[in-house]
PDB file of C-alpha atoms and ligand atoms in Angstrom:
ATOM      1  CA  UNK A 915    -165.737  91.190 133.753  1.00 77.00           C
ATOM      2  CA  UNK A 916    -166.090  87.376 133.874  1.00 82.00           C
ATOM      3  CA  UNK A 917    -164.365  85.769 130.808  1.00 93.00           C
ATOM      4  CA  UNK A 918    -164.320  82.502 131.996  1.00 95.00           C
ATOM      5  CA  UNK A 919    -164.709  80.000 129.293  1.00 94.00           C
ATOM      6  CA  UNK A 920    -163.794  82.428 126.799  1.00 97.00           C
ATOM      7  CA  UNK A 921    -160.848  81.794 124.317  1.00 98.00           C
ATOM      8  CA  UNK A 922    -158.929  84.816 122.819  1.00 98.00           C
ATOM      9  CA  UNK A 923    -156.463  85.023 120.012  1.00 98.00           C
ATOM     10  CA  UNK A 924    -154.206  88.013 120.123  1.00 99.00           C
ATOM     11  CA  UNK A 925    -151.968  88.411 117.003  1.00 99.00           C
ATOM     12  CA  UNK A 926    -148.621  89.940 117.666  1.00 98.00           C
ATOM     13  CA  UNK A 927    -148.798  89.234 121.523  1.00 98.00           C
ATOM     14  CA  UNK A 928    -145.419  88.858 122.524  1.00 98.00           C
ATOM     15  CA  UNK A 929    -144.808  92.560 123.381  1.00 98.00           C
ATOM     16  CA  UNK A 930    -146.328  96.092 123.469  1.00 98.00           C
ATOM     17  CA  UNK A 931    -150.165  96.419 123.267  1.00 98.00           C
ATOM     18  CA  UNK A 932    -150.514  92.917 122.237  1.00 98.00           C
ATOM     19  CA  UNK A 933    -148.914  91.487 125.288  1.00 98.00           C
ATOM     20  CA  UNK A 934    -151.034  93.734 127.666  1.00 98.00           C
ATOM     21  CA  UNK A 935    -154.230  92.551 125.942  1.00 98.00           C
ATOM     22  CA  UNK A 936    -153.271  89.158 126.593  1.00 98.00           C
ATOM     23  CA  UNK A 937    -152.656  89.705 130.054  1.00 98.00           C
ATOM     24  CA  UNK A 938    -155.737  91.509 130.695  1.00 98.00           C
ATOM     25  CA  UNK A 939    -158.046  88.987 129.128  1.00 98.00           C
ATOM     26  CA  UNK A 940    -156.090  86.269 131.141  1.00 98.00           C
ATOM     27  CA  UNK A 941    -156.613  88.332 134.298  1.00 98.00           C
ATOM     28  CA  UNK A 942    -160.284  88.439 133.661  1.00 97.00           C
ATOM     29  CA  UNK A 943    -160.506  84.482 133.395  1.00 97.00           C
ATOM     30  CA  UNK A 944    -160.086  83.868 129.460  1.00 98.00           C
ATOM     31  CA  UNK A 945    -157.904  81.445 127.948  1.00 98.00           C
ATOM     32  CA  UNK A 946    -155.371  83.170 126.018  1.00 98.00           C
ATOM     33  CA  UNK A 947    -153.674  82.282 122.706  1.00 98.00           C
ATOM     34  CA  UNK A 948    -151.000  84.569 121.517  1.00 98.00           C
ATOM     35  CA  UNK A 949    -149.430  84.661 117.999  1.00 98.00           C
ATOM     36  CA  UNK A 950    -146.029  85.778 117.278  1.00 98.00           C
ATOM     37  CA  UNK A 951    -143.536  86.069 114.047  1.00 98.00           C
ATOM     38  CA  UNK A 952    -140.096  85.575 115.581  1.00 98.00           C
ATOM     39  CA  UNK A 953    -139.773  86.468 119.257  1.00 97.00           C
ATOM     40  CA  UNK A 954    -140.307  83.097 120.669  1.00 98.00           C
ATOM     41  CA  UNK A 955    -138.546  84.218 124.018  1.00 98.00           C
ATOM     42  CA  UNK A 956    -140.929  87.118 124.561  1.00 98.00           C
ATOM     43  CA  UNK A 957    -144.031  84.747 123.614  1.00 98.00           C
ATOM     44  CA  UNK A 958    -142.692  82.139 126.111  1.00 98.00           C
ATOM     45  CA  UNK A 959    -142.626  84.802 128.818  1.00 98.00           C
ATOM     46  CA  UNK A 960    -146.113  86.189 128.221  1.00 98.00           C
ATOM     47  CA  UNK A 961    -147.399  82.490 128.296  1.00 98.00           C
ATOM     48  CA  UNK A 962    -145.741  82.009 131.668  1.00 98.00           C
ATOM     49  CA  UNK A 963    -147.581  85.227 132.826  1.00 98.00           C
ATOM     50  CA  UNK A 964    -150.968  83.994 131.292  1.00 98.00           C
ATOM     51  CA  UNK A 965    -150.559  80.864 132.927  1.00 98.00           C
ATOM     52  CA  UNK A 966    -150.130  82.626 136.091  1.00 98.00           C
ATOM     53  CA  UNK A 967    -153.759  83.444 136.136  1.00 98.00           C
ATOM     54  CA  UNK A 968    -154.614  79.879 136.067  1.00 97.00           C
ATOM     55  CA  UNK A 969    -155.932  79.819 132.604  1.00 98.00           C
ATOM     56  CA  UNK A 970    -155.002  78.184 129.453  1.00 98.00           C
ATOM     57  CA  UNK A 971    -152.205  79.986 127.617  1.00 98.00           C
ATOM     58  CA  UNK A 972    -150.692  78.937 124.125  1.00 98.00           C
ATOM     59  CA  UNK A 973    -148.385  80.739 121.813  1.00 98.00           C
ATOM     60  CA  UNK A 974    -148.253  80.038 118.086  1.00 98.00           C
ATOM     61  CA  UNK A 975    -145.811  81.176 115.482  1.00 98.00           C
ATOM     62  CA  UNK A 976    -147.204  82.809 112.235  1.00 98.00           C
ATOM     63  CA  UNK A 977    -146.631  85.602 109.871  1.00 98.00           C
ATOM     64  CA  UNK A 978    -150.312  87.056 109.764  1.00 98.00           C
ATOM     65  CA  UNK A 979    -149.768  88.175 106.149  1.00 98.00           C
ATOM     66  CA  UNK A 980    -149.296  84.725 104.729  1.00 98.00           C
ATOM     67  CA  UNK A 981    -152.655  82.901 104.332  1.00 98.00           C
ATOM     68  CA  UNK A 982    -150.780  79.319 104.647  1.00 98.00           C
ATOM     69  CA  UNK A 983    -149.170  80.217 107.932  1.00 98.00           C
ATOM     70  CA  UNK A 984    -152.504  81.829 109.265  1.00 98.00           C
ATOM     71  CA  UNK A 985    -154.438  78.605 108.294  1.00 98.00           C
ATOM     72  CA  UNK A 986    -151.691  76.456 110.003  1.00 98.00           C
ATOM     73  CA  UNK A 987    -151.926  78.424 113.023  1.00 98.00           C
ATOM     74  CA  UNK A 988    -155.762  78.080 113.484  1.00 98.00           C
ATOM     75  CA  UNK A 989    -155.525  74.355 112.852  1.00 97.00           C
ATOM     76  CA  UNK A 990    -152.958  74.172 115.558  1.00 97.00           C
ATOM     77  CA  UNK A 991    -155.243  76.292 117.876  1.00 98.00           C
ATOM     78  CA  UNK A 992    -158.492  74.265 116.851  1.00 95.00           C
ATOM     79  CA  UNK A 993    -156.404  70.990 118.049  1.00 95.00           C
ATOM     80  CA  UNK A 994    -156.106  72.357 121.567  1.00 94.00           C
ATOM     81  CA  UNK A 995    -159.327  74.515 122.089  1.00 96.00           C
ATOM     82  CA  UNK A 996    -163.122  74.184 120.978  1.00 92.00           C
ATOM     83  CA  UNK A 997    -162.944  77.405 118.728  1.00 92.00           C
ATOM     84  CA  UNK A 998    -161.903  81.119 118.960  1.00 97.00           C
ATOM     85  CA  UNK A 999    -164.400  83.397 120.941  1.00 98.00           C
ATOM     86  CA  UNK A1000    -162.586  86.740 120.488  1.00 98.00           C
ATOM     87  CA  UNK A1001    -160.129  87.668 118.035  1.00 98.00           C
ATOM     88  CA  UNK A1002    -157.849  90.629 118.534  1.00 99.00           C
ATOM     89  CA  UNK A1003    -156.016  91.590 115.370  1.00 99.00           C
ATOM     90  CA  UNK A1004    -153.106  93.708 116.991  1.00 98.00           C
ATOM     91  CA  UNK A1005    -150.244  92.686 114.808  1.00 98.00           C
ATOM     92  CA  UNK A1006    -148.887  95.475 113.084  1.00 98.00           C
ATOM     93  CA  UNK A1007    -145.668  97.618 111.514  1.00 98.00           C
ATOM     94  CA  UNK A1008    -144.581 100.953 110.385  1.00 97.00           C
ATOM     95  CA  UNK A1009    -142.203 101.885 107.603  1.00 97.00           C
ATOM     96  CA  UNK A1010    -142.123 105.602 107.621  1.00 96.00           C
ATOM     97  CA  UNK A1011    -140.945 108.017 105.328  1.00 96.00           C
ATOM     98  CA  UNK A1012    -142.128 111.035 103.325  1.00 98.00           C
ATOM     99  CA  UNK A1013    -144.304 109.888 100.424  1.00 98.00           C
ATOM    100  CA  UNK A1014    -141.972 111.444  97.795  1.00 98.00           C
ATOM    101  CA  UNK A1015    -139.094 108.835  98.771  1.00 98.00           C
ATOM    102  CA  UNK A1016    -141.414 106.106  99.585  1.00 98.00           C
ATOM    103  CA  UNK A1017    -140.430 102.568  98.248  1.00 98.00           C
ATOM    104  CA  UNK A1018    -143.081 100.444  96.585  1.00 98.00           C
ATOM    105  CA  UNK A1019    -142.047  97.516  99.080  1.00 98.00           C
ATOM    106  CA  UNK A1020    -142.640  99.762 102.169  1.00 98.00           C
ATOM    107  CA  UNK A1021    -145.954 100.380 100.945  1.00 98.00           C
ATOM    108  CA  UNK A1022    -146.698  96.770 100.162  1.00 98.00           C
ATOM    109  CA  UNK A1023    -145.081  95.378 103.288  1.00 98.00           C
ATOM    110  CA  UNK A1024    -147.187  97.604 105.383  1.00 98.00           C
ATOM    111  CA  UNK A1025    -150.508  97.016 103.563  1.00 99.00           C
ATOM    112  CA  UNK A1026    -149.919  93.328 103.702  1.00 98.00           C
ATOM    113  CA  UNK A1027    -149.358  93.063 107.517  1.00 98.00           C
ATOM    114  CA  UNK A1028    -151.634  95.908 108.896  1.00 98.00           C
ATOM    115  CA  UNK A1029    -154.651  95.144 106.503  1.00 98.00           C
ATOM    116  CA  UNK A1030    -154.302  91.825 104.508  1.00 98.00           C
ATOM    117  CA  UNK A1031    -153.290  90.194 108.012  1.00 98.00           C
ATOM    118  CA  UNK A1032    -156.585  91.350 109.391  1.00 98.00           C
ATOM    119  CA  UNK A1033    -158.437  89.725 106.450  1.00 98.00           C
ATOM    120  CA  UNK A1034    -156.600  86.464 106.696  1.00 98.00           C
ATOM    121  CA  UNK A1035    -156.953  85.940 110.444  1.00 98.00           C
ATOM    122  CA  UNK A1036    -160.393  87.238 110.625  1.00 98.00           C
ATOM    123  CA  UNK A1037    -161.335  84.940 107.346  1.00 98.00           C
ATOM    124  CA  UNK A1038    -159.918  81.893 109.386  1.00 98.00           C
ATOM    125  CA  UNK A1039    -161.859  82.303 112.209  1.00 98.00           C
ATOM    126  CA  UNK A1040    -165.100  83.740 111.174  1.00 98.00           C
ATOM    127  CA  UNK A1041    -167.037  80.771 109.774  1.00 97.00           C
ATOM    128  CA  UNK A1042    -166.627  78.841 113.253  1.00 97.00           C
ATOM    129  CA  UNK A1043    -167.994  82.144 115.098  1.00 98.00           C
ATOM    130  CA  UNK A1044    -170.964  82.115 112.815  1.00 98.00           C
ATOM    131  CA  UNK A1045    -171.612  78.652 113.422  1.00 97.00           C
ATOM    132  CA  UNK A1046    -171.344  79.025 117.172  1.00 96.00           C
ATOM    133  CA  UNK A1047    -173.244  82.235 116.987  1.00 97.00           C
ATOM    134  CA  UNK A1048    -171.029  83.993 118.989  1.00 97.00           C
ATOM    135  CA  UNK A1049    -167.825  86.141 118.221  1.00 98.00           C
ATOM    136  CA  UNK A1050    -166.039  89.264 118.977  1.00 98.00           C
ATOM    137  CA  UNK A1051    -163.644  90.884 116.422  1.00 98.00           C
ATOM    138  CA  UNK A1052    -161.639  93.750 117.860  1.00 99.00           C
ATOM    139  CA  UNK A1053    -159.135  95.353 115.136  1.00 99.00           C
ATOM    140  CA  UNK A1054    -156.379  97.706 115.917  1.00 98.00           C
ATOM    141  CA  UNK A1055    -156.488 100.870 113.950  1.00 98.00           C
ATOM    142  CA  UNK A1056    -154.885 103.905 114.794  1.00 98.00           C
ATOM    143  CA  UNK A1057    -155.452 107.782 115.409  1.00 98.00           C
ATOM    144  CA  UNK A1058    -153.539 108.536 112.461  1.00 98.00           C
ATOM    145  CA  UNK A1059    -155.924 106.366 110.172  1.00 98.00           C
ATOM    146  CA  UNK A1060    -158.370 109.006 110.841  1.00 98.00           C
ATOM    147  CA  UNK A1061    -156.585 112.131 110.862  1.00 97.00           C
ATOM    148  CA  UNK A1062    -153.729 111.134 108.958  1.00 97.00           C
ATOM    149  CA  UNK A1063    -149.957 111.984 109.729  1.00 95.00           C
ATOM    150  CA  UNK A1064    -146.987 113.234 107.275  1.00 95.00           C
ATOM    151  CA  UNK A1065    -144.245 110.635 106.860  1.00 96.00           C
ATOM    152  CA  UNK A1066    -147.064 107.681 107.236  1.00 97.00           C
ATOM    153  CA  UNK A1067    -149.350 107.567 104.198  1.00 98.00           C
ATOM    154  CA  UNK A1068    -148.722 103.566 103.874  1.00 98.00           C
ATOM    155  CA  UNK A1069    -149.427 103.199 107.718  1.00 98.00           C
ATOM    156  CA  UNK A1070    -152.394 105.520 107.634  1.00 98.00           C
ATOM    157  CA  UNK A1071    -153.945 104.020 104.551  1.00 99.00           C
ATOM    158  CA  UNK A1072    -153.617 100.394 106.174  1.00 99.00           C
ATOM    159  CA  UNK A1073    -155.177 101.870 109.414  1.00 99.00           C
ATOM    160  CA  UNK A1074    -158.082 103.705 107.396  1.00 99.00           C
ATOM    161  CA  UNK A1075    -158.657 100.632 105.583  1.00 99.00           C
ATOM    162  CA  UNK A1076    -158.897  98.605 108.905  1.00 99.00           C
ATOM    163  CA  UNK A1077    -161.810 100.983 109.938  1.00 99.00           C
ATOM    164  CA  UNK A1078    -163.811 100.485 106.523  1.00 99.00           C
ATOM    165  CA  UNK A1079    -163.100  96.630 106.859  1.00 99.00           C
ATOM    166  CA  UNK A1080    -164.413  96.779 110.598  1.00 99.00           C
ATOM    167  CA  UNK A1081    -167.687  98.670 109.405  1.00 99.00           C
ATOM    168  CA  UNK A1082    -168.297  96.436 106.365  1.00 99.00           C
ATOM    169  CA  UNK A1083    -167.796  93.146 108.417  1.00 99.00           C
ATOM    170  CA  UNK A1084    -169.871  94.389 111.292  1.00 99.00           C
ATOM    171  CA  UNK A1085    -172.808  94.797 109.016  1.00 98.00           C
ATOM    172  CA  UNK A1086    -172.406  91.525 107.549  1.00 98.00           C
ATOM    173  CA  UNK A1087    -172.239  89.545 110.571  1.00 98.00           C
ATOM    174  CA  UNK A1088    -174.185  91.587 113.211  1.00 98.00           C
ATOM    175  CA  UNK A1089    -177.239  89.187 112.930  1.00 98.00           C
ATOM    176  CA  UNK A1090    -175.035  86.196 113.694  1.00 98.00           C
ATOM    177  CA  UNK A1091    -174.192  87.788 117.363  1.00 98.00           C
ATOM    178  CA  UNK A1092    -170.726  88.720 116.131  1.00 98.00           C
ATOM    179  CA  UNK A1093    -169.608  92.102 116.854  1.00 98.00           C
ATOM    180  CA  UNK A1094    -166.732  93.771 114.866  1.00 99.00           C
ATOM    181  CA  UNK A1095    -165.131  96.910 116.418  1.00 99.00           C
ATOM    182  CA  UNK A1096    -162.020  99.082 115.980  1.00 99.00           C
ATOM    183  CA  UNK A1097    -159.860 100.732 118.425  1.00 98.00           C
ATOM    184  CA  UNK A1098    -157.872 103.614 117.535  1.00 98.00           C
ATOM    185  CA  UNK A1099    -154.834 104.164 119.895  1.00 98.00           C
ATOM    186  CA  UNK A1100    -153.166 107.722 120.161  1.00 97.00           C
ATOM    187  CA  UNK A1101    -149.462 107.440 121.049  1.00 96.00           C
ATOM    188  CA  UNK A1102    -148.795 104.522 123.044  1.00 97.00           C
ATOM    189  CA  UNK A1103    -145.435 103.934 125.103  1.00 95.00           C
ATOM    190  CA  UNK A1104    -144.243 100.650 123.209  1.00 95.00           C
ATOM    191  CA  UNK A1105    -141.265  99.703 121.158  1.00 93.00           C
ATOM    192  CA  UNK A1106    -143.277 101.033 118.156  1.00 91.00           C
ATOM    193  CA  UNK A1107    -143.079 104.714 119.327  1.00 91.00           C
ATOM    194  CA  UNK A1108    -139.935 104.148 121.284  1.00 90.00           C
ATOM    195  CA  UNK A1109    -137.796 104.468 118.028  1.00 89.00           C
ATOM    196  CA  UNK A1110    -139.255 108.089 117.372  1.00 88.00           C
ATOM    197  CA  UNK A1111    -136.382 111.035 118.089  1.00 89.00           C
ATOM    198  CA  UNK A1112    -136.728 112.704 121.496  1.00 90.00           C
ATOM    199  CA  UNK A1113    -137.656 116.167 119.840  1.00 91.00           C
ATOM    200  CA  UNK A1114    -140.449 114.282 117.839  1.00 88.00           C
ATOM    201  CA  UNK A1115    -141.747 112.779 121.037  1.00 89.00           C
ATOM    202  CA  UNK A1116    -141.847 115.959 122.775  1.00 90.00           C
ATOM    203  CA  UNK A1117    -143.774 117.823 119.829  1.00 90.00           C
ATOM    204  CA  UNK A1118    -146.149 114.908 119.812  1.00 91.00           C
ATOM    205  CA  UNK A1119    -146.963 115.402 123.550  1.00 94.00           C
ATOM    206  CA  UNK A1120    -147.920 118.946 122.630  1.00 94.00           C
ATOM    207  CA  UNK A1121    -150.674 117.755 120.600  1.00 93.00           C
ATOM    208  CA  UNK A1122    -152.351 115.376 123.134  1.00 97.00           C
ATOM    209  CA  UNK A1123    -155.021 117.190 125.154  1.00 98.00           C
ATOM    210  CA  UNK A1124    -154.112 114.972 128.332  1.00 98.00           C
ATOM    211  CA  UNK A1125    -150.250 115.903 128.002  1.00 96.00           C
ATOM    212  CA  UNK A1126    -148.966 112.224 128.027  1.00 96.00           C
ATOM    213  CA  UNK A1127    -148.424 109.330 126.060  1.00 96.00           C
ATOM    214  CA  UNK A1128    -150.863 106.483 126.504  1.00 98.00           C
ATOM    215  CA  UNK A1129    -149.958 102.982 128.162  1.00 98.00           C
ATOM    216  CA  UNK A1130    -150.334  99.486 126.542  1.00 98.00           C
ATOM    217  CA  UNK A1131    -152.804  98.860 129.548  1.00 98.00           C
ATOM    218  CA  UNK A1132    -155.087 101.912 128.535  1.00 98.00           C
ATOM    219  CA  UNK A1133    -155.699 100.433 125.195  1.00 98.00           C
ATOM    220  CA  UNK A1134    -155.903  96.997 126.730  1.00 98.00           C
ATOM    221  CA  UNK A1135    -158.866  97.991 129.157  1.00 98.00           C
ATOM    222  CA  UNK A1136    -161.029  99.091 126.127  1.00 98.00           C
ATOM    223  CA  UNK A1137    -160.333  96.085 124.313  1.00 98.00           C
ATOM    224  CA  UNK A1138    -161.324  93.719 127.231  1.00 98.00           C
ATOM    225  CA  UNK A1139    -164.530  95.732 127.527  1.00 98.00           C
ATOM    226  CA  UNK A1140    -165.320  95.220 123.814  1.00 98.00           C
ATOM    227  CA  UNK A1141    -164.544  91.939 124.252  1.00 98.00           C
ATOM    228  CA  UNK A1142    -166.834  91.306 127.052  1.00 96.00           C
ATOM    229  CA  UNK A1143    -170.553  90.804 127.555  1.00 93.00           C
ATOM    230  CA  UNK A1144    -171.163  94.201 128.611  1.00 95.00           C
ATOM    231  CA  UNK A1145    -170.156  95.304 125.082  1.00 97.00           C
ATOM    232  CA  UNK A1146    -172.880  93.155 123.322  1.00 96.00           C
ATOM    233  CA  UNK A1147    -174.816  95.788 121.798  1.00 98.00           C
ATOM    234  CA  UNK A1148    -171.668  97.729 120.207  1.00 98.00           C
ATOM    235  CA  UNK A1149    -170.537  96.961 116.541  1.00 98.00           C
ATOM    236  CA  UNK A1150    -169.081  98.847 113.877  1.00 98.00           C
ATOM    237  CA  UNK A1151    -167.516 101.336 116.110  1.00 98.00           C
ATOM    238  CA  UNK A1152    -163.879 102.940 116.207  1.00 98.00           C
ATOM    239  CA  UNK A1153    -163.140 103.658 119.811  1.00 98.00           C
ATOM    240  CA  UNK A1154    -160.593 106.191 120.332  1.00 98.00           C
ATOM    241  CA  UNK A1155    -158.078 105.619 123.128  1.00 98.00           C
ATOM    242  CA  UNK A1156    -155.812 108.825 122.538  1.00 98.00           C
ATOM    243  CA  UNK A1157    -155.844 111.222 125.369  1.00 98.00           C
ATOM    244  CA  UNK A1158    -158.558 113.390 123.031  1.00 98.00           C
ATOM    245  CA  UNK A1159    -156.257 113.737 120.115  1.00 97.00           C
ATOM    246  CA  UNK A1160    -159.174 113.050 117.971  1.00 96.00           C
ATOM    247  CA  UNK A1161    -162.588 114.384 118.987  1.00 94.00           C
TER     248      UNK A1161
HETATM  249  P1  LIG B 664    -145.131  96.645 118.856  1.00 52.73           P
HETATM  250  O1  LIG B 664    -144.238  96.855 117.451  1.00 52.73           O
HETATM  251  O2  LIG B 664    -144.485  96.715 119.964  1.00 52.73           O
HETATM  252  O3  LIG B 664    -146.119  95.304 118.492  1.00 52.73           O
HETATM  253  C1  LIG B 664    -146.375  94.935 117.333  1.00 52.73           C
HETATM  254  C2  LIG B 664    -146.394  93.527 117.224  1.00 52.73           C
HETATM  255  O4  LIG B 664    -146.766  92.839 115.961  1.00 52.73           O
HETATM  256  C3  LIG B 664    -145.116  92.739 117.433  1.00 52.73           C
HETATM  257  O5  LIG B 664    -144.979  91.821 118.697  1.00 52.73           O
HETATM  258  C4  LIG B 664    -144.642  92.192 116.326  1.00 52.73           C
HETATM  259  O6  LIG B 664    -143.692  90.970 116.224  1.00 52.73           O
HETATM  260  C5  LIG B 664    -145.908  91.708 115.448  1.00 52.73           C
HETATM  261  N1  LIG B 664    -145.849  91.599 114.197  1.00 52.73           N
HETATM  262  C6  LIG B 664    -145.360  92.387 113.284  1.00 52.73           C
HETATM  263  N2  LIG B 664    -145.255  91.969 111.962  1.00 52.73           N
HETATM  264  C7  LIG B 664    -146.117  90.606 112.276  1.00 52.73           C
HETATM  265  C8  LIG B 664    -146.449  89.669 111.340  1.00 52.73           C
HETATM  266  N3  LIG B 664    -146.453  89.791 110.132  1.00 52.73           N
HETATM  267  N4  LIG B 664    -147.115  88.488 111.920  1.00 52.73           N
HETATM  268  C9  LIG B 664    -147.104  88.579 113.264  1.00 52.73           C
HETATM  269  N5  LIG B 664    -147.119  89.311 114.181  1.00 52.73           N
HETATM  270  C10 LIG B 664    -146.225  90.432 113.463  1.00 52.73           C
HETATM  271  O7  LIG B 664    -146.101  97.843 118.730  1.00 52.73           O
HETATM  272  P2  LIG B 664    -147.450  98.106 119.221  1.00 52.73           P
HETATM  273  O8  LIG B 664    -147.241  99.695 119.683  1.00 52.73           O
HETATM  274  O9  LIG B 664    -147.634  97.284 120.382  1.00 52.73           O
HETATM  275  O10 LIG B 664    -148.383  98.132 118.357  1.00 52.73           O
HETATM  276  C11 LIG B 664    -149.402  97.010 118.311  1.00 52.73           C
HETATM  277  C12 LIG B 664    -150.451  97.295 117.472  1.00 52.73           C
HETATM  278  O11 LIG B 664    -151.052  98.725 117.836  1.00 52.73           O
HETATM  279  C13 LIG B 664    -150.014  97.744 115.951  1.00 52.73           C
HETATM  280  O12 LIG B 664    -151.157  97.450 115.067  1.00 52.73           O
HETATM  281  C14 LIG B 664    -149.843  99.190 115.735  1.00 52.73           C
HETATM  282  O13 LIG B 664    -149.816  99.556 114.483  1.00 52.73           O
HETATM  283  C15 LIG B 664    -151.076  99.692 116.740  1.00 52.73           C
HETATM  284  N6  LIG B 664    -150.862 100.944 117.044  1.00 52.73           N
HETATM  285  C16 LIG B 664    -149.847 101.316 117.900  1.00 52.73           C
HETATM  286  C17 LIG B 664    -149.708 102.564 118.418  1.00 52.73           C
HETATM  287  C18 LIG B 664    -148.407 103.042 119.533  1.00 52.73           C
HETATM  288  O14 LIG B 664    -148.423 104.312 119.546  1.00 52.73           O
HETATM  289  N7  LIG B 664    -147.879 102.354 119.845  1.00 52.73           N
HETATM  290  C19 LIG B 664    -150.518 103.742 118.050  1.00 52.73           C
HETATM  291  C20 LIG B 664    -151.784 103.252 117.318  1.00 52.73           C
HETATM  292  C21 LIG B 664    -151.817 101.848 116.835  1.00 52.73           C
END
């Protein structure tokens, strides 16, 4: 897939799925900006790898749930690049616990980062995409945003919200040649799932028809496709990358 001349912003791109996505786009020839919140060292390493593909790379710090930080980040990007063609809203967190004991702050924080973060980042780039009559917005939801999961009401609500956001915005901007899609990964080997206890991990594998966790690259491949010209007639969709967990 030829991505030469395209500029991609991946939020939360210093590790995990975001890093795999950033590198996959760079490999296809796109210029890649990664956003990070605190892991400057990780972000710097990813940028080195991106530049290794002979494309432009830039890391910009911002908390995606804070409007002023997001707007500053987009301003900084626009000083260096013409505009953003592809936005991958990847940054996300979990604050798990059974509903009965869930604290209001754990609800708020997850919704603010996983859902409001997508609102803020997309809002900051969509006007320019409309003007340039081209754009791809790819939001990372989750299989549990579709099927639910005990201990994750906050996370599942945020990820289900991402799907509603995706479908509504897709309808609003389709006529402007902007596609908006969501990816719903299943259980992927990253730091986020690395913290799960061994017995839980084992029981999760039992629920995956393909009997293995996914790799960040499995998700990245689908995202690069959605970001490419080959996916130009796909919008408002939720693409599951989950080894068959939700069918
Ligand atoms: P991860 O924890 O490795 O990566 C998340 C990234 O988001 C980190 O780099 C983190 O620093 C960044 N981040 C968190 N809060 C931020 C903020 N406020 N502003 C900017 N960046 C912030 O986890 P991952 O597994 O790579 O997850 C990536 C995305 O995929 C998340 O949205 C996650 O919910 C989603 N997802 C993951 C899985 C999985 O099994 N790993 C499954 C479904 C969905």
